[in-house]
PDB file of N, CA, C and O in Angstrom:
ATOM      1  N   UNK R  26     -33.869  45.617  17.645  1.00  0.00           N
ATOM      2  CA  UNK R  26     -35.110  45.912  18.355  1.00  0.00           C
ATOM      3  C   UNK R  26     -36.035  46.713  17.489  1.00  0.00           C
ATOM      4  O   UNK R  26     -35.606  47.729  16.900  1.00  0.00           O
ATOM      5  N   UNK R  27     -37.258  46.350  17.439  1.00  0.00           N
ATOM      6  CA  UNK R  27     -38.197  47.032  16.583  1.00  0.00           C
ATOM      7  C   UNK R  27     -38.611  48.418  17.103  1.00  0.00           C
ATOM      8  O   UNK R  27     -38.944  49.283  16.332  1.00  0.00           O
ATOM      9  N   UNK R  28     -38.519  48.608  18.395  1.00  0.00           N
ATOM     10  CA  UNK R  28     -38.982  49.888  18.940  1.00  0.00           C
ATOM     11  C   UNK R  28     -37.840  50.904  19.199  1.00  0.00           C
ATOM     12  O   UNK R  28     -38.077  51.928  19.758  1.00  0.00           O
ATOM     13  N   UNK R  29     -36.653  50.637  18.706  1.00  0.00           N
ATOM     14  CA  UNK R  29     -35.569  51.606  18.803  1.00  0.00           C
ATOM     15  C   UNK R  29     -35.761  52.691  17.740  1.00  0.00           C
ATOM     16  O   UNK R  29     -36.020  52.392  16.621  1.00  0.00           O
ATOM     17  N   UNK R  30     -35.654  53.940  18.191  1.00  0.00           N
ATOM     18  CA  UNK R  30     -35.840  55.034  17.290  1.00  0.00           C
ATOM     19  C   UNK R  30     -34.567  55.426  16.539  1.00  0.00           C
ATOM     20  O   UNK R  30     -34.635  55.989  15.423  1.00  0.00           O
ATOM     21  N   UNK R  31     -33.431  55.123  17.106  1.00  0.00           N
ATOM     22  CA  UNK R  31     -32.163  55.502  16.530  1.00  0.00           C
ATOM     23  C   UNK R  31     -31.111  54.487  16.908  1.00  0.00           C
ATOM     24  O   UNK R  31     -31.019  54.040  18.030  1.00  0.00           O
ATOM     25  N   UNK R  32     -30.282  54.148  15.929  1.00  0.00           N
ATOM     26  CA  UNK R  32     -29.110  53.301  16.160  1.00  0.00           C
ATOM     27  C   UNK R  32     -27.872  54.095  15.831  1.00  0.00           C
ATOM     28  O   UNK R  32     -27.735  54.699  14.731  1.00  0.00           O
ATOM     29  N   UNK R  33     -26.914  54.090  16.777  1.00  0.00           N
ATOM     30  CA  UNK R  33     -25.648  54.784  16.614  1.00  0.00           C
ATOM     31  C   UNK R  33     -24.532  53.788  16.757  1.00  0.00           C
ATOM     32  O   UNK R  33     -24.499  53.006  17.709  1.00  0.00           O
ATOM     33  N   UNK R  34     -23.645  53.697  15.774  1.00  0.00           N
ATOM     34  CA  UNK R  34     -22.537  52.789  15.819  1.00  0.00           C
ATOM     35  C   UNK R  34     -21.212  53.603  15.833  1.00  0.00           C
ATOM     36  O   UNK R  34     -21.032  54.459  14.945  1.00  0.00           O
ATOM     37  N   UNK R  35     -20.372  53.341  16.810  1.00  0.00           N
ATOM     38  CA  UNK R  35     -19.073  54.048  16.866  1.00  0.00           C
ATOM     39  C   UNK R  35     -17.967  53.023  16.826  1.00  0.00           C
ATOM     40  O   UNK R  35     -17.806  52.255  17.766  1.00  0.00           O
ATOM     41  N   UNK R  36     -17.175  52.985  15.784  1.00  0.00           N
ATOM     42  CA  UNK R  36     -15.976  52.149  15.748  1.00  0.00           C
ATOM     43  C   UNK R  36     -14.867  52.890  16.492  1.00  0.00           C
ATOM     44  O   UNK R  36     -14.726  54.096  16.346  1.00  0.00           O
ATOM     45  N   UNK R  37     -14.089  52.189  17.296  1.00  0.00           N
ATOM     46  CA  UNK R  37     -13.055  52.857  18.067  1.00  0.00           C
ATOM     47  C   UNK R  37     -11.826  51.968  18.238  1.00  0.00           C
ATOM     48  O   UNK R  37     -11.970  50.772  18.416  1.00  0.00           O
ATOM     49  N   UNK R  38     -10.691  52.584  18.211  1.00  0.00           N
ATOM     50  CA  UNK R  38      -9.441  51.886  18.547  1.00  0.00           C
ATOM     51  C   UNK R  38      -8.595  52.841  19.352  1.00  0.00           C
ATOM     52  O   UNK R  38      -8.276  53.993  18.959  1.00  0.00           O
ATOM     53  N   UNK R  39      -8.279  52.445  20.600  1.00  0.00           N
ATOM     54  CA  UNK R  39      -7.515  53.266  21.541  1.00  0.00           C
ATOM     55  C   UNK R  39      -8.104  54.666  21.671  1.00  0.00           C
ATOM     56  O   UNK R  39      -7.423  55.631  21.464  1.00  0.00           O
ATOM     57  N   UNK R  40      -9.393  54.717  22.028  1.00  0.00           N
ATOM     58  CA  UNK R  40     -10.086  55.957  22.190  1.00  0.00           C
ATOM     59  C   UNK R  40     -10.177  56.517  23.552  1.00  0.00           C
ATOM     60  O   UNK R  40     -10.969  57.418  23.799  1.00  0.00           O
ATOM     61  N   UNK R  41      -9.358  55.998  24.454  1.00  0.00           N
ATOM     62  CA  UNK R  41      -9.347  56.494  25.795  1.00  0.00           C
ATOM     63  C   UNK R  41      -9.102  57.983  25.801  1.00  0.00           C
ATOM     64  O   UNK R  41      -8.223  58.501  25.100  1.00  0.00           O
ATOM     65  N   UNK R  42      -9.912  58.708  26.571  1.00  0.00           N
ATOM     66  CA  UNK R  42      -9.750  60.158  26.652  1.00  0.00           C
ATOM     67  C   UNK R  42     -10.730  60.951  25.840  1.00  0.00           C
ATOM     68  O   UNK R  42     -11.057  62.049  26.174  1.00  0.00           O
ATOM     69  N   UNK R  43     -11.240  60.319  24.768  1.00  0.00           N
ATOM     70  CA  UNK R  43     -12.231  61.039  23.976  1.00  0.00           C
ATOM     71  C   UNK R  43     -13.564  60.261  23.860  1.00  0.00           C
ATOM     72  O   UNK R  43     -14.596  60.883  23.689  1.00  0.00           O
ATOM     73  N   UNK R  44     -13.511  58.962  23.976  1.00  0.00           N
ATOM     74  CA  UNK R  44     -14.773  58.240  23.783  1.00  0.00           C
ATOM     75  C   UNK R  44     -15.832  58.544  24.817  1.00  0.00           C
ATOM     76  O   UNK R  44     -17.034  58.621  24.534  1.00  0.00           O
ATOM     77  N   UNK R  45     -15.421  58.734  26.055  1.00  0.00           N
ATOM     78  CA  UNK R  45     -16.383  59.084  27.135  1.00  0.00           C
ATOM     79  C   UNK R  45     -17.023  60.421  26.824  1.00  0.00           C
ATOM     80  O   UNK R  45     -18.267  60.586  26.952  1.00  0.00           O
ATOM     81  N   UNK R  46     -16.278  61.431  26.416  1.00  0.00           N
ATOM     82  CA  UNK R  46     -16.809  62.750  26.058  1.00  0.00           C
ATOM     83  C   UNK R  46     -17.724  62.612  24.867  1.00  0.00           C
ATOM     84  O   UNK R  46     -18.798  63.282  24.819  1.00  0.00           O
ATOM     85  N   UNK R  47     -17.353  61.806  23.896  1.00  0.00           N
ATOM     86  CA  UNK R  47     -18.196  61.589  22.722  1.00  0.00           C
ATOM     87  C   UNK R  47     -19.542  61.014  23.085  1.00  0.00           C
ATOM     88  O   UNK R  47     -20.609  61.522  22.628  1.00  0.00           O
ATOM     89  N   UNK R  48     -19.554  60.076  23.988  1.00  0.00           N
ATOM     90  CA  UNK R  48     -20.798  59.454  24.435  1.00  0.00           C
ATOM     91  C   UNK R  48     -21.650  60.478  25.205  1.00  0.00           C
ATOM     92  O   UNK R  48     -22.858  60.522  25.018  1.00  0.00           O
ATOM     93  N   UNK R  49     -21.005  61.277  26.034  1.00  0.00           N
ATOM     94  CA  UNK R  49     -21.743  62.343  26.767  1.00  0.00           C
ATOM     95  C   UNK R  49     -22.436  63.267  25.792  1.00  0.00           C
ATOM     96  O   UNK R  49     -23.628  63.651  26.013  1.00  0.00           O
ATOM     97  N   UNK R  50     -21.748  63.729  24.779  1.00  0.00           N
ATOM     98  CA  UNK R  50     -22.320  64.665  23.785  1.00  0.00           C
ATOM     99  C   UNK R  50     -23.459  63.998  23.062  1.00  0.00           C
ATOM    100  O   UNK R  50     -24.493  64.632  22.774  1.00  0.00           O
ATOM    101  N   UNK R  51     -23.279  62.739  22.648  1.00  0.00           N
ATOM    102  CA  UNK R  51     -24.366  61.999  21.951  1.00  0.00           C
ATOM    103  C   UNK R  51     -25.569  61.857  22.830  1.00  0.00           C
ATOM    104  O   UNK R  51     -26.694  62.058  22.394  1.00  0.00           O
ATOM    105  N   UNK R  52     -25.384  61.548  24.121  1.00  0.00           N
ATOM    106  CA  UNK R  52     -26.494  61.385  25.048  1.00  0.00           C
ATOM    107  C   UNK R  52     -27.287  62.684  25.197  1.00  0.00           C
ATOM    108  O   UNK R  52     -28.503  62.684  25.140  1.00  0.00           O
ATOM    109  N   UNK R  53     -26.553  63.787  25.283  1.00  0.00           N
ATOM    110  CA  UNK R  53     -27.213  65.080  25.391  1.00  0.00           C
ATOM    111  C   UNK R  53     -27.972  65.383  24.119  1.00  0.00           C
ATOM    112  O   UNK R  53     -29.148  65.849  24.184  1.00  0.00           O
ATOM    113  N   UNK R  54     -27.434  65.124  22.993  1.00  0.00           N
ATOM    114  CA  UNK R  54     -28.121  65.384  21.727  1.00  0.00           C
ATOM    115  C   UNK R  54     -29.352  64.482  21.573  1.00  0.00           C
ATOM    116  O   UNK R  54     -30.409  64.977  21.117  1.00  0.00           O
ATOM    117  N   UNK R  55     -29.300  63.261  21.976  1.00  0.00           N
ATOM    118  CA  UNK R  55     -30.394  62.325  21.899  1.00  0.00           C
ATOM    119  C   UNK R  55     -31.548  62.836  22.800  1.00  0.00           C
ATOM    120  O   UNK R  55     -32.718  62.864  22.387  1.00  0.00           O
ATOM    121  N   UNK R  56     -31.208  63.232  23.982  1.00  0.00           N
ATOM    122  CA  UNK R  56     -32.194  63.698  24.927  1.00  0.00           C
ATOM    123  C   UNK R  56     -32.857  65.030  24.414  1.00  0.00           C
ATOM    124  O   UNK R  56     -34.044  65.157  24.485  1.00  0.00           O
ATOM    125  N   UNK R  57     -32.041  65.920  23.902  1.00  0.00           N
ATOM    126  CA  UNK R  57     -32.585  67.183  23.398  1.00  0.00           C
ATOM    127  C   UNK R  57     -33.471  66.986  22.205  1.00  0.00           C
ATOM    128  O   UNK R  57     -34.387  67.773  21.974  1.00  0.00           O
ATOM    129  N   UNK R  58     -33.225  65.913  21.457  1.00  0.00           N
ATOM    130  CA  UNK R  58     -34.058  65.588  20.259  1.00  0.00           C
ATOM    131  C   UNK R  58     -35.366  64.922  20.671  1.00  0.00           C
ATOM    132  O   UNK R  58     -36.204  64.699  19.837  1.00  0.00           O
ATOM    133  N   UNK R  59     -35.478  64.566  21.944  1.00  0.00           N
ATOM    134  CA  UNK R  59     -36.688  63.899  22.419  1.00  0.00           C
ATOM    135  C   UNK R  59     -36.780  62.448  22.010  1.00  0.00           C
ATOM    136  O   UNK R  59     -37.850  61.873  22.026  1.00  0.00           O
ATOM    137  N   UNK R  60     -35.660  61.845  21.730  1.00  0.00           N
ATOM    138  CA  UNK R  60     -35.610  60.429  21.371  1.00  0.00           C
ATOM    139  C   UNK R  60     -35.567  59.573  22.636  1.00  0.00           C
ATOM    140  O   UNK R  60     -34.696  59.755  23.457  1.00  0.00           O
ATOM    141  N   UNK R  61     -36.546  58.710  22.830  1.00  0.00           N
ATOM    142  CA  UNK R  61     -36.642  57.964  24.062  1.00  0.00           C
ATOM    143  C   UNK R  61     -35.966  56.595  24.022  1.00  0.00           C
ATOM    144  O   UNK R  61     -35.633  56.042  25.060  1.00  0.00           O
ATOM    145  N   UNK R  62     -35.696  56.074  22.816  1.00  0.00           N
ATOM    146  CA  UNK R  62     -35.051  54.773  22.725  1.00  0.00           C
ATOM    147  C   UNK R  62     -33.961  54.860  21.614  1.00  0.00           C
ATOM    148  O   UNK R  62     -34.296  54.959  20.421  1.00  0.00           O
ATOM    149  N   UNK R  63     -32.730  54.884  22.057  1.00  0.00           N
ATOM    150  CA  UNK R  63     -31.605  54.946  21.103  1.00  0.00           C
ATOM    151  C   UNK R  63     -30.526  53.972  21.522  1.00  0.00           C
ATOM    152  O   UNK R  63     -30.089  53.972  22.642  1.00  0.00           O
ATOM    153  N   UNK R  64     -30.209  53.085  20.589  1.00  0.00           N
ATOM    154  CA  UNK R  64     -29.150  52.109  20.924  1.00  0.00           C
ATOM    155  C   UNK R  64     -27.806  52.652  20.488  1.00  0.00           C
ATOM    156  O   UNK R  64     -27.690  53.287  19.451  1.00  0.00           O
ATOM    157  N   UNK R  65     -26.862  52.421  21.375  1.00  0.00           N
ATOM    158  CA  UNK R  65     -25.456  52.824  21.089  1.00  0.00           C
ATOM    159  C   UNK R  65     -24.620  51.590  21.048  1.00  0.00           C
ATOM    160  O   UNK R  65     -24.548  50.843  22.048  1.00  0.00           O
ATOM    161  N   UNK R  66     -24.009  51.323  19.895  1.00  0.00           N
ATOM    162  CA  UNK R  66     -23.158  50.166  19.705  1.00  0.00           C
ATOM    163  C   UNK R  66     -21.741  50.641  19.510  1.00  0.00           C
ATOM    164  O   UNK R  66     -21.474  51.402  18.547  1.00  0.00           O
ATOM    165  N   UNK R  67     -20.859  50.297  20.379  1.00  0.00           N
ATOM    166  CA  UNK R  67     -19.465  50.652  20.258  1.00  0.00           C
ATOM    167  C   UNK R  67     -18.691  49.415  19.830  1.00  0.00           C
ATOM    168  O   UNK R  67     -18.700  48.370  20.505  1.00  0.00           O
ATOM    169  N   UNK R  68     -18.000  49.522  18.666  1.00  0.00           N
ATOM    170  CA  UNK R  68     -17.220  48.400  18.155  1.00  0.00           C
ATOM    171  C   UNK R  68     -15.754  48.692  18.491  1.00  0.00           C
ATOM    172  O   UNK R  68     -15.124  49.599  17.948  1.00  0.00           O
ATOM    173  N   UNK R  69     -15.243  47.951  19.459  1.00  0.00           N
ATOM    174  CA  UNK R  69     -13.836  48.164  19.869  1.00  0.00           C
ATOM    175  C   UNK R  69     -12.943  47.273  19.012  1.00  0.00           C
ATOM    176  O   UNK R  69     -13.068  46.036  18.982  1.00  0.00           O
ATOM    177  N   UNK R  70     -12.059  47.918  18.292  1.00  0.00           N
ATOM    178  CA  UNK R  70     -11.170  47.225  17.326  1.00  0.00           C
ATOM    179  C   UNK R  70      -9.850  46.860  17.939  1.00  0.00           C
ATOM    180  O   UNK R  70      -8.783  47.239  17.508  1.00  0.00           O
ATOM    181  N   UNK R  71      -9.929  46.137  19.049  1.00  0.00           N
ATOM    182  CA  UNK R  71      -8.713  45.627  19.708  1.00  0.00           C
ATOM    183  C   UNK R  71      -7.928  46.677  20.491  1.00  0.00           C
ATOM    184  O   UNK R  71      -6.705  46.606  20.518  1.00  0.00           O
ATOM    185  N   UNK R  72      -8.586  47.573  21.098  1.00  0.00           N
ATOM    186  CA  UNK R  72      -7.888  48.653  21.851  1.00  0.00           C
ATOM    187  C   UNK R  72      -6.984  48.032  22.915  1.00  0.00           C
ATOM    188  O   UNK R  72      -7.316  47.033  23.519  1.00  0.00           O
ATOM    189  N   UNK R  73      -5.849  48.712  23.153  1.00  0.00           N
ATOM    190  CA  UNK R  73      -4.903  48.240  24.134  1.00  0.00           C
ATOM    191  C   UNK R  73      -4.845  49.216  25.325  1.00  0.00           C
ATOM    192  O   UNK R  73      -4.003  49.027  26.236  1.00  0.00           O
ATOM    193  N   UNK R  74      -5.731  50.205  25.329  1.00  0.00           N
ATOM    194  CA  UNK R  74      -5.784  51.128  26.461  1.00  0.00           C
ATOM    195  C   UNK R  74      -7.078  50.873  27.201  1.00  0.00           C
ATOM    196  O   UNK R  74      -7.686  49.837  27.081  1.00  0.00           O
ATOM    197  N   UNK R  75      -7.572  51.849  27.954  1.00  0.00           N
ATOM    198  CA  UNK R  75      -8.786  51.704  28.771  1.00  0.00           C
ATOM    199  C   UNK R  75     -10.061  52.128  28.051  1.00  0.00           C
ATOM    200  O   UNK R  75     -11.028  52.545  28.697  1.00  0.00           O
ATOM    201  N   UNK R  76     -10.096  52.018  26.758  1.00  0.00           N
ATOM    202  CA  UNK R  76     -11.249  52.431  25.931  1.00  0.00           C
ATOM    203  C   UNK R  76     -12.502  51.751  26.440  1.00  0.00           C
ATOM    204  O   UNK R  76     -13.530  52.400  26.712  1.00  0.00           O
ATOM    205  N   UNK R  77     -12.486  50.457  26.543  1.00  0.00           N
ATOM    206  CA  UNK R  77     -13.697  49.699  26.927  1.00  0.00           C
ATOM    207  C   UNK R  77     -14.148  50.071  28.321  1.00  0.00           C
ATOM    208  O   UNK R  77     -15.339  50.238  28.564  1.00  0.00           O
ATOM    209  N   UNK R  78     -13.236  50.227  29.230  1.00  0.00           N
ATOM    210  CA  UNK R  78     -13.624  50.631  30.616  1.00  0.00           C
ATOM    211  C   UNK R  78     -14.308  52.012  30.593  1.00  0.00           C
ATOM    212  O   UNK R  78     -15.240  52.257  31.293  1.00  0.00           O
ATOM    213  N   UNK R  79     -13.728  52.927  29.779  1.00  0.00           N
ATOM    214  CA  UNK R  79     -14.308  54.273  29.671  1.00  0.00           C
ATOM    215  C   UNK R  79     -15.750  54.207  29.109  1.00  0.00           C
ATOM    216  O   UNK R  79     -16.619  54.922  29.541  1.00  0.00           O
ATOM    217  N   UNK R  80     -15.933  53.365  28.079  1.00  0.00           N
ATOM    218  CA  UNK R  80     -17.258  53.183  27.514  1.00  0.00           C
ATOM    219  C   UNK R  80     -18.236  52.640  28.561  1.00  0.00           C
ATOM    220  O   UNK R  80     -19.356  53.159  28.703  1.00  0.00           O
ATOM    221  N   UNK R  81     -17.818  51.626  29.275  1.00  0.00           N
ATOM    222  CA  UNK R  81     -18.700  51.018  30.291  1.00  0.00           C
ATOM    223  C   UNK R  81     -19.043  51.994  31.423  1.00  0.00           C
ATOM    224  O   UNK R  81     -20.064  51.828  32.057  1.00  0.00           O
ATOM    225  N   UNK R  82     -18.159  52.917  31.699  1.00  0.00           N
ATOM    226  CA  UNK R  82     -18.360  53.884  32.794  1.00  0.00           C
ATOM    227  C   UNK R  82     -19.209  55.107  32.324  1.00  0.00           C
ATOM    228  O   UNK R  82     -19.676  55.857  33.138  1.00  0.00           O
ATOM    229  N   UNK R  83     -19.424  55.240  30.986  1.00  0.00           N
ATOM    230  CA  UNK R  83     -20.130  56.378  30.464  1.00  0.00           C
ATOM    231  C   UNK R  83     -21.597  56.366  30.863  1.00  0.00           C
ATOM    232  O   UNK R  83     -22.223  55.303  31.045  1.00  0.00           O
ATOM    233  N   UNK R  84     -22.199  57.504  30.985  1.00  0.00           N
ATOM    234  CA  UNK R  84     -23.611  57.639  31.318  1.00  0.00           C
ATOM    235  C   UNK R  84     -24.434  57.688  30.013  1.00  0.00           C
ATOM    236  O   UNK R  84     -24.325  58.621  29.263  1.00  0.00           O
ATOM    237  N   UNK R  85     -25.188  56.675  29.792  1.00  0.00           N
ATOM    238  CA  UNK R  85     -26.127  56.601  28.629  1.00  0.00           C
ATOM    239  C   UNK R  85     -27.528  56.556  29.189  1.00  0.00           C
ATOM    240  O   UNK R  85     -27.995  55.567  29.625  1.00  0.00           O
ATOM    241  N   UNK R  86     -28.230  57.735  29.220  1.00  0.00           N
ATOM    242  CA  UNK R  86     -29.443  57.884  29.988  1.00  0.00           C
ATOM    243  C   UNK R  86     -30.697  57.346  29.288  1.00  0.00           C
ATOM    244  O   UNK R  86     -31.807  57.474  29.863  1.00  0.00           O
ATOM    245  N   UNK R  87     -30.605  56.824  28.099  1.00  0.00           N
ATOM    246  CA  UNK R  87     -31.786  56.277  27.434  1.00  0.00           C
ATOM    247  C   UNK R  87     -31.630  54.786  27.294  1.00  0.00           C
ATOM    248  O   UNK R  87     -30.556  54.214  27.443  1.00  0.00           O
ATOM    249  N   UNK R  88     -32.730  54.119  27.010  1.00  0.00           N
ATOM    250  CA  UNK R  88     -32.706  52.677  26.829  1.00  0.00           C
ATOM    251  C   UNK R  88     -32.476  52.337  25.363  1.00  0.00           C
ATOM    252  O   UNK R  88     -32.872  53.155  24.525  1.00  0.00           O
ATOM    253  N   UNK R  89     -31.956  51.231  25.000  1.00  0.00           N
ATOM    254  CA  UNK R  89     -31.304  50.205  25.832  1.00  0.00           C
ATOM    255  C   UNK R  89     -29.902  50.655  26.224  1.00  0.00           C
ATOM    256  O   UNK R  89     -29.414  51.674  25.781  1.00  0.00           O
ATOM    257  N   UNK R  90     -29.259  49.827  27.035  1.00  0.00           N
ATOM    258  CA  UNK R  90     -27.907  50.152  27.503  1.00  0.00           C
ATOM    259  C   UNK R  90     -26.952  50.060  26.343  1.00  0.00           C
ATOM    260  O   UNK R  90     -27.222  49.533  25.244  1.00  0.00           O
ATOM    261  N   UNK R  91     -25.739  50.587  26.550  1.00  0.00           N
ATOM    262  CA  UNK R  91     -24.646  50.530  25.536  1.00  0.00           C
ATOM    263  C   UNK R  91     -24.245  49.147  25.291  1.00  0.00           C
ATOM    264  O   UNK R  91     -24.068  48.358  26.240  1.00  0.00           O
ATOM    265  N   UNK R  92     -24.060  48.800  24.031  1.00  0.00           N
ATOM    266  CA  UNK R  92     -23.556  47.472  23.659  1.00  0.00           C
ATOM    267  C   UNK R  92     -22.124  47.632  23.188  1.00  0.00           C
ATOM    268  O   UNK R  92     -21.836  48.506  22.372  1.00  0.00           O
ATOM    269  N   UNK R  93     -21.193  46.864  23.726  1.00  0.00           N
ATOM    270  CA  UNK R  93     -19.758  46.890  23.327  1.00  0.00           C
ATOM    271  C   UNK R  93     -19.473  45.579  22.637  1.00  0.00           C
ATOM    272  O   UNK R  93     -19.652  44.508  23.206  1.00  0.00           O
ATOM    273  N   UNK R  94     -19.040  45.707  21.373  1.00  0.00           N
ATOM    274  CA  UNK R  94     -18.557  44.523  20.632  1.00  0.00           C
ATOM    275  C   UNK R  94     -17.058  44.659  20.492  1.00  0.00           C
ATOM    276  O   UNK R  94     -16.568  45.655  19.977  1.00  0.00           O
ATOM    277  N   UNK R  95     -16.351  43.687  20.990  1.00  0.00           N
ATOM    278  CA  UNK R  95     -14.880  43.699  20.908  1.00  0.00           C
ATOM    279  C   UNK R  95     -14.375  42.637  19.908  1.00  0.00           C
ATOM    280  O   UNK R  95     -14.904  41.563  19.817  1.00  0.00           O
ATOM    281  N   UNK R  96     -13.376  43.081  19.176  1.00  0.00           N
ATOM    282  CA  UNK R  96     -12.765  42.152  18.217  1.00  0.00           C
ATOM    283  C   UNK R  96     -11.255  42.428  18.213  1.00  0.00           C
ATOM    284  O   UNK R  96     -10.836  43.424  18.729  1.00  0.00           O
ATOM    285  N   UNK R  97     -10.511  41.514  17.719  1.00  0.00           N
ATOM    286  CA  UNK R  97      -9.040  41.748  17.561  1.00  0.00           C
ATOM    287  C   UNK R  97      -8.888  42.861  16.530  1.00  0.00           C
ATOM    288  O   UNK R  97      -9.763  43.095  15.709  1.00  0.00           O
ATOM    289  N   UNK R  98      -7.772  43.589  16.641  1.00  0.00           N
ATOM    290  CA  UNK R  98      -7.546  44.721  15.731  1.00  0.00           C
ATOM    291  C   UNK R  98      -7.490  44.271  14.258  1.00  0.00           C
ATOM    292  O   UNK R  98      -6.777  43.381  13.900  1.00  0.00           O
ATOM    293  N   UNK R  99      -8.428  44.890  13.455  1.00  0.00           N
ATOM    294  CA  UNK R  99      -8.513  44.547  12.059  1.00  0.00           C
ATOM    295  C   UNK R  99      -8.435  45.794  11.163  1.00  0.00           C
ATOM    296  O   UNK R  99      -8.579  45.660   9.983  1.00  0.00           O
ATOM    297  N   UNK R 100      -8.308  46.933  11.759  1.00  0.00           N
ATOM    298  CA  UNK R 100      -8.228  48.185  10.934  1.00  0.00           C
ATOM    299  C   UNK R 100      -9.553  48.857  10.891  1.00  0.00           C
ATOM    300  O   UNK R 100     -10.603  48.279  11.184  1.00  0.00           O
ATOM    301  N   UNK R 101      -9.535  50.093  10.477  1.00  0.00           N
ATOM    302  CA  UNK R 101     -10.735  50.942  10.554  1.00  0.00           C
ATOM    303  C   UNK R 101     -11.832  50.520   9.628  1.00  0.00           C
ATOM    304  O   UNK R 101     -12.995  50.926   9.816  1.00  0.00           O
ATOM    305  N   UNK R 102     -11.620  49.780   8.583  1.00  0.00           N
ATOM    306  CA  UNK R 102     -12.692  49.418   7.654  1.00  0.00           C
ATOM    307  C   UNK R 102     -13.246  47.986   7.852  1.00  0.00           C
ATOM    308  O   UNK R 102     -14.167  47.584   7.194  1.00  0.00           O
ATOM    309  N   UNK R 103     -12.659  47.258   8.779  1.00  0.00           N
ATOM    310  CA  UNK R 103     -13.156  45.885   8.985  1.00  0.00           C
ATOM    311  C   UNK R 103     -14.375  45.817   9.843  1.00  0.00           C
ATOM    312  O   UNK R 103     -14.593  46.526  10.769  1.00  0.00           O
TER     313      UNK R 103
END
């Protein structure tokens, strides 16, 4: 998107329990910085826990919505 001010990419594997808190902290920082359009892309590397559900339940108060890209587990550098 051409009008996005900030892009944040978070790779995650089995991040249940911390990923939601991470997104909350990011959202607060984005709002405090006065950024009105920030895309958050979460790359799920084949998590076997409730990581994706936790991401989808997170509150991301700026546009656009969170994008979740899921792939089979390929390791942290793939």
